[in-house]
Coordinates of C-alpha atoms in Angstrom, one line a residue:
R1 CA -23.5 -23.0 4.1
D2 CA -22.6 -21.9 7.7
R3 CA -19.1 -23.3 7.1
V4 CA -18.7 -21.4 3.8
E5 CA -20.1 -18.2 5.4
A6 CA -17.6 -18.6 8.2
L7 CA -14.8 -19.1 5.7
L8 CA -16.0 -16.0 3.8
A9 CA -16.1 -13.9 6.9
A10 CA -12.6 -15.1 7.9
A11 CA -11.3 -14.2 4.5
Q12 CA -12.8 -10.8 4.6
E13 CA -11.4 -10.3 8.1
R14 CA -7.9 -11.2 6.9
H15 CA -8.3 -8.9 3.9
R16 CA -9.3 -6.0 6.3
A17 CA -6.4 -6.8 8.5
L18 CA -3.9 -6.9 5.6
S19 CA -5.3 -3.6 4.3
G20 CA -5.0 -2.0 7.7
T21 CA -1.4 -3.4 8.0
A22 CA -0.5 -2.0 4.6
R23 CA -1.9 1.5 5.5
E24 CA 0.0 1.4 8.8
T25 CA 3.1 0.4 7.0
E26 CA 2.8 3.2 4.5
E27 CA 2.2 5.7 7.3
R28 CA 5.1 4.4 9.3
L29 CA 7.4 4.6 6.2
R30 CA 6.3 8.2 5.6
Q31 CA 7.1 9.1 9.2
L32 CA 10.4 7.4 9.1
R33 CA 11.3 9.3 5.9
Q34 CA 10.3 12.5 7.5
R35 CA 12.3 11.7 10.6
R36 CA 15.3 10.7 8.5
E37 CA 15.2 14.1 6.7
E38 CA 15.1 15.9 10.1
L39 CA 18.0 13.9 11.4
L40 CA 20.1 14.6 8.3
A41 CA 19.4 18.3 8.6
E42 CA 20.4 18.2 12.3
Q43 CA 23.5 16.2 11.4
G44 CA 24.5 18.8 8.8
A45 CA 24.1 21.6 11.4
L46 CA 26.2 19.7 13.9
Q47 CA 29.0 19.0 11.4
V48 CA 29.1 22.7 10.6
R49 CA 29.3 23.6 14.2
R50 CA 32.0 21.1 14.8
A51 CA 34.0 22.5 11.9
E52 CA 33.7 26.0 13.4
E53 CA 34.9 24.8 16.8
E54 CA 37.9 23.0 15.2
V55 CA 38.9 26.2 13.4
R56 CA 38.7 28.2 16.6
R57 CA 40.7 25.6 18.5
E58 CA 43.4 25.6 15.8
H59 CA 43.5 29.4 15.8
L60 CA 44.0 29.5 19.6
G61 CA 46.7 26.9 19.5
A62 CA 48.6 28.9 16.8
R63 CA 48.2 32.1 18.8
I64 CA 49.7 30.4 22.0
L65 CA 52.5 28.9 20.0
E66 CA 53.3 32.4 18.5
L67 CA 53.3 34.1 21.9
R68 CA 55.1 31.4 24.1
G69 CA 57.0 29.4 21.5
L70 CA 55.4 26.1 22.7
P71 CA 52.2 24.3 21.8
P72 CA 49.4 24.4 24.4
E73 CA 50.0 20.8 25.5
Q74 CA 53.7 21.5 26.4
L75 CA 53.3 24.9 27.9
L76 CA 52.9 24.0 31.5
A77 CA 55.6 21.4 31.4
A78 CA 58.1 23.9 30.0
E79 CA 57.6 26.4 32.7
A80 CA 60.6 26.4 35.0
L81 CA 59.6 27.1 38.6
A82 CA 63.2 27.7 39.6
G83 CA 63.7 30.4 37.0
L84 CA 60.5 32.1 38.2
L85 CA 61.7 32.1 41.8
A86 CA 65.2 33.5 40.8
S87 CA 63.7 36.3 38.7
P88 CA 63.5 39.8 40.3
V89 CA 60.0 41.1 41.3
A90 CA 60.2 43.9 38.8
T91 CA 60.9 41.5 36.0
L92 CA 58.0 39.2 37.2
E93 CA 55.6 42.2 37.3
E94 CA 56.6 43.3 33.8
S95 CA 56.2 39.7 32.6
H96 CA 52.8 39.7 34.3
R97 CA 51.7 42.9 32.6
E98 CA 53.0 41.6 29.3
L99 CA 51.0 38.4 29.7
G100 CA 48.0 40.4 30.6
R101 CA 48.3 42.4 27.4
Q102 CA 48.8 39.2 25.5
I103 CA 45.7 37.7 27.1
E104 CA 43.7 40.8 26.3
A105 CA 45.0 40.7 22.7
L106 CA 43.8 37.1 22.5
G107 CA 40.3 38.2 23.3
P108 CA 37.6 35.9 24.9
V109 CA 38.6 32.3 24.9
N110 CA 36.0 29.5 25.1
L111 CA 37.5 27.3 27.8
A112 CA 34.7 24.8 27.4
A113 CA 35.5 24.2 23.7
I114 CA 37.0 20.8 24.3
G115 CA 34.1 19.7 26.4
D116 CA 31.7 21.1 23.8
Q117 CA 33.5 19.2 21.0
Q118 CA 33.3 16.0 23.0
E119 CA 29.6 16.6 23.6
L120 CA 29.0 17.3 19.9
Q121 CA 31.0 14.1 19.0
D122 CA 28.8 12.1 21.3
R123 CA 25.7 13.6 19.8
L124 CA 27.0 12.9 16.3
T125 CA 27.7 9.3 17.2
A126 CA 24.1 8.9 18.6
Q127 CA 22.6 10.5 15.6
R128 CA 24.5 8.2 13.3
A129 CA 23.3 5.2 15.3
Q130 CA 19.7 6.5 15.0
Q131 CA 20.2 7.0 11.3
Q132 CA 21.4 3.5 10.8
D133 CA 18.4 2.2 12.8
L134 CA 16.0 4.2 10.6
E135 CA 17.6 3.0 7.4
K136 CA 17.4 -0.6 8.6
A137 CA 13.7 -0.1 9.5
S138 CA 13.1 1.6 6.2
Q139 CA 14.7 -1.3 4.4
D140 CA 12.6 -3.8 6.4
L141 CA 9.5 -2.0 5.5
R142 CA 10.4 -1.9 1.8
Q143 CA 11.0 -5.6 1.9
A144 CA 7.7 -6.3 3.6
I145 CA 5.9 -4.1 1.1
S146 CA 7.7 -5.9 -1.7
R147 CA 6.6 -9.3 -0.3
I148 CA 3.0 -8.1 0.0
N149 CA 3.0 -6.8 -3.6
A150 CA 4.5 -10.0 -4.9
T151 CA 1.9 -12.1 -3.1
S152 CA -0.9 -9.9 -4.3
R153 CA 0.4 -9.9 -7.8
E154 CA 0.7 -13.7 -7.8
K155 CA -2.8 -14.1 -6.4
F156 CA -4.3 -11.6 -8.8
L157 CA -2.7 -13.1 -11.9
E158 CA -3.8 -16.6 -10.8
T159 CA -7.4 -15.5 -10.3
F160 CA -7.4 -13.4 -13.5
E161 CA -6.3 -16.4 -15.6
Q162 CA -8.9 -18.6 -14.0
V163 CA -11.7 -16.0 -14.6
N164 CA -10.5 -15.4 -18.1
E165 CA -10.6 -19.2 -18.8
K166 CA -14.1 -19.5 -17.4
F167 CA -15.2 -16.4 -19.3
Q168 CA -14.1 -17.9 -22.6
E169 CA -16.1 -21.0 -21.7
T170 CA -19.3 -19.3 -20.7
F171 CA -19.4 -16.7 -23.4
P172 CA -19.9 -19.1 -26.3
Q173 CA -22.7 -20.8 -24.3
L174 CA -24.6 -17.5 -24.3
L175 CA -23.7 -16.3 -27.8
E176 CA -23.2 -19.3 -30.0
N177 CA -20.0 -19.5 -32.0
G178 CA -18.8 -16.4 -30.2
H179 CA -15.5 -15.7 -28.5
A180 CA -14.4 -13.4 -25.7
L181 CA -11.4 -12.7 -23.5
L182 CA -10.0 -10.5 -20.8
R183 CA -6.8 -8.5 -21.2
L184 CA -4.7 -6.3 -18.9
V185 CA -3.9 -2.8 -20.2
E186 CA -2.3 0.4 -19.0
G187 CA 1.0 -0.6 -17.3
E188 CA 3.3 -3.5 -16.8
D189 CA 2.4 -4.0 -13.1
P190 CA -0.8 -6.1 -12.9
L191 CA -1.8 -4.3 -9.7
E192 CA -1.8 -1.0 -11.5
A193 CA -3.2 -2.2 -14.8
G194 CA -6.8 -2.0 -16.0
V195 CA -8.9 -4.9 -17.3
E196 CA -10.3 -4.7 -20.9
I197 CA -13.2 -6.9 -22.0
L198 CA -13.1 -8.0 -25.6
A199 CA -16.0 -9.9 -27.3
Q200 CA -16.6 -11.3 -30.7
P201 CA -20.2 -12.4 -31.4
A202 CA -20.7 -14.8 -34.3
G203 CA -20.1 -13.1 -37.6
K204 CA -18.5 -10.0 -36.1
K205 CA -15.1 -8.7 -35.4
L206 CA -13.4 -8.8 -32.0
K207 CA -14.2 -5.5 -30.4
H208 CA -14.4 -3.7 -27.0
I209 CA -17.6 -4.3 -25.0
S210 CA -18.5 -0.7 -25.3
L211 CA -18.9 -1.2 -29.1
L212 CA -21.5 -4.0 -28.8
S213 CA -25.2 -3.7 -28.9
G214 CA -27.3 -3.5 -25.7
G215 CA -28.2 -7.2 -25.7
E216 CA -24.7 -8.3 -26.5
Q217 CA -23.3 -6.1 -23.7
A218 CA -25.8 -7.7 -21.3
L219 CA -24.8 -11.2 -22.3
T220 CA -21.1 -10.4 -22.1
A221 CA -21.6 -9.0 -18.7
I222 CA -23.6 -12.0 -17.6
A223 CA -20.9 -14.3 -18.9
L224 CA -18.2 -12.5 -17.0
L225 CA -20.3 -12.5 -13.8
L226 CA -20.9 -16.2 -14.1
A227 CA -17.2 -16.8 -14.8
I228 CA -16.3 -14.9 -11.6
F229 CA -19.0 -16.8 -9.7
M230 CA -17.6 -20.2 -11.0
V231 CA -14.0 -19.3 -9.9
K232 CA -15.1 -17.8 -6.5
P233 CA -18.5 -19.3 -5.7
S234 CA -20.6 -18.0 -2.8
P235 CA -23.6 -19.6 -0.9
F236 CA -26.1 -17.4 -2.8
C237 CA -26.2 -15.0 -5.7
L238 CA -28.6 -12.0 -6.2
L239 CA -29.4 -10.9 -9.7
D240 CA -31.5 -7.8 -10.4
E241 CA -33.2 -7.6 -13.8
V242 CA -30.2 -9.0 -15.6
D243 CA -32.5 -10.6 -18.2
A244 CA -34.4 -7.4 -19.1
P245 CA -32.5 -6.6 -22.3
L246 CA -32.6 -10.2 -23.6
D247 CA -34.9 -11.6 -26.2
E248 CA -36.7 -15.0 -26.1
S249 CA -33.8 -17.1 -27.5
N250 CA -31.2 -15.5 -25.4
I251 CA -33.3 -15.8 -22.3
M252 CA -33.5 -19.6 -22.7
R253 CA -29.7 -19.9 -23.3
F254 CA -29.1 -17.7 -20.3
L255 CA -31.3 -19.9 -18.0
R256 CA -29.6 -23.1 -19.2
V257 CA -26.1 -21.6 -18.5
L258 CA -27.3 -20.2 -15.2
R259 CA -28.5 -23.5 -14.0
R260 CA -25.4 -25.3 -15.1
S261 CA -22.9 -22.7 -13.7
A262 CA -24.5 -22.0 -10.4
S263 CA -26.1 -25.3 -9.5
S264 CA -24.4 -25.5 -6.1
S265 CA -25.6 -22.1 -4.9
Q266 CA -28.9 -20.4 -4.2
L267 CA -30.0 -17.9 -6.8
V268 CA -32.2 -15.0 -6.0
M269 CA -33.4 -13.2 -9.1
I270 CA -35.6 -10.1 -9.4
T271 CA -37.3 -10.3 -12.8
H272 CA -40.5 -9.6 -14.7
N273 CA -39.8 -12.1 -17.5
K274 CA -42.2 -15.0 -17.6
R275 CA -39.7 -17.5 -19.0
T276 CA -37.4 -16.8 -16.1
M277 CA -40.2 -17.2 -13.6
E278 CA -41.3 -20.5 -15.2
N279 CA -37.8 -22.0 -14.6
A280 CA -37.7 -20.9 -10.9
N281 CA -38.1 -23.3 -8.0
H282 CA -39.7 -20.8 -5.7
L283 CA -41.6 -17.6 -6.6
V284 CA -42.1 -14.7 -4.1
G285 CA -44.1 -11.7 -5.2
V286 CA -46.5 -9.0 -4.2
T287 CA -50.0 -8.7 -5.5
M288 CA -53.0 -6.4 -4.9
A289 CA -56.0 -8.6 -4.8
D290 CA -58.2 -5.8 -3.4
P291 CA -57.7 -2.1 -4.2
G292 CA -55.2 -0.6 -1.7
V293 CA -54.4 -4.0 -0.1
S294 CA -51.1 -5.6 -1.0
R295 CA -50.4 -9.3 -0.2
L296 CA -47.2 -11.4 -0.3
I297 CA -47.4 -14.6 -2.4
S298 CA -45.0 -17.5 -2.2
I299 CA -45.2 -20.5 -4.5
Q300 CA -43.1 -23.6 -4.7
L301 CA -43.2 -24.2 -8.4
R302 CA -41.4 -27.6 -8.4
E303 CA -43.8 -28.9 -5.8
Q304 CA -46.7 -27.7 -7.8
Q305 CA -45.4 -29.2 -11.0
A306 CA -44.7 -32.5 -9.2
Q307 CA -48.3 -32.6 -7.8
A308 CA -49.7 -31.7 -11.2
S309 CA -47.8 -34.5 -12.9

């Protein structure tokens, strides 16, 4: 029992860890998506700004070419120092004034445009690298989520088939000549689908559990509970008044199936049915022998029956 409890605790711990990992993965994916949208918006703004700077640069180059007859990259090399020295002072002054007027006509010039363009290019390269990293991280997260969903789907379907098989075995034992089954509904994905319980008592049509009588519903629920217990047994099982809606014949069938299905586990049942109490190994109850005084009573029935025989 200690070993099984330890295994159960370890399984629960793994389940909590996987649930926490799934939530963290979903939160990280949401943050990455939000960050990707921000980077895309910033990238668009940078591309617009770069286009504007390119237009301004081309405009200035065309203006210089118009005024001097040479593109900007050849202007300094074309200036002849000897010609300037041979020119008279009046001519140089007039040329200087003309150049001043031309500079004023050009208006303010952003001399740092090339540096700004290089800075923007570097930022754009860095942003693209970050975008690629985010896309790769997003793809890795999607693959991890896909693997988790595939494993969960496989485990669920495997357990569902086992429970359905045991359910079809236990139901006829409680309702003779009956038939019951479990069916997935509402969606193709098993992880999103619901579970429908169908039962067919002897002499009736196959119908949903909600259309059965109270006793039939109780027996169907007990059969499903026992089927789950047989697939995934635990050290003990607690049943609270499950036999309340059952009549005498159904009580006896229920007790036989219960002993056979859960023979390897401890059963703790809260009941007021005398037939159920007669089949118990150990009775624990509260009685009031004297008015206002309650007393706990514990009886080992099997030992009492052995001594009586």
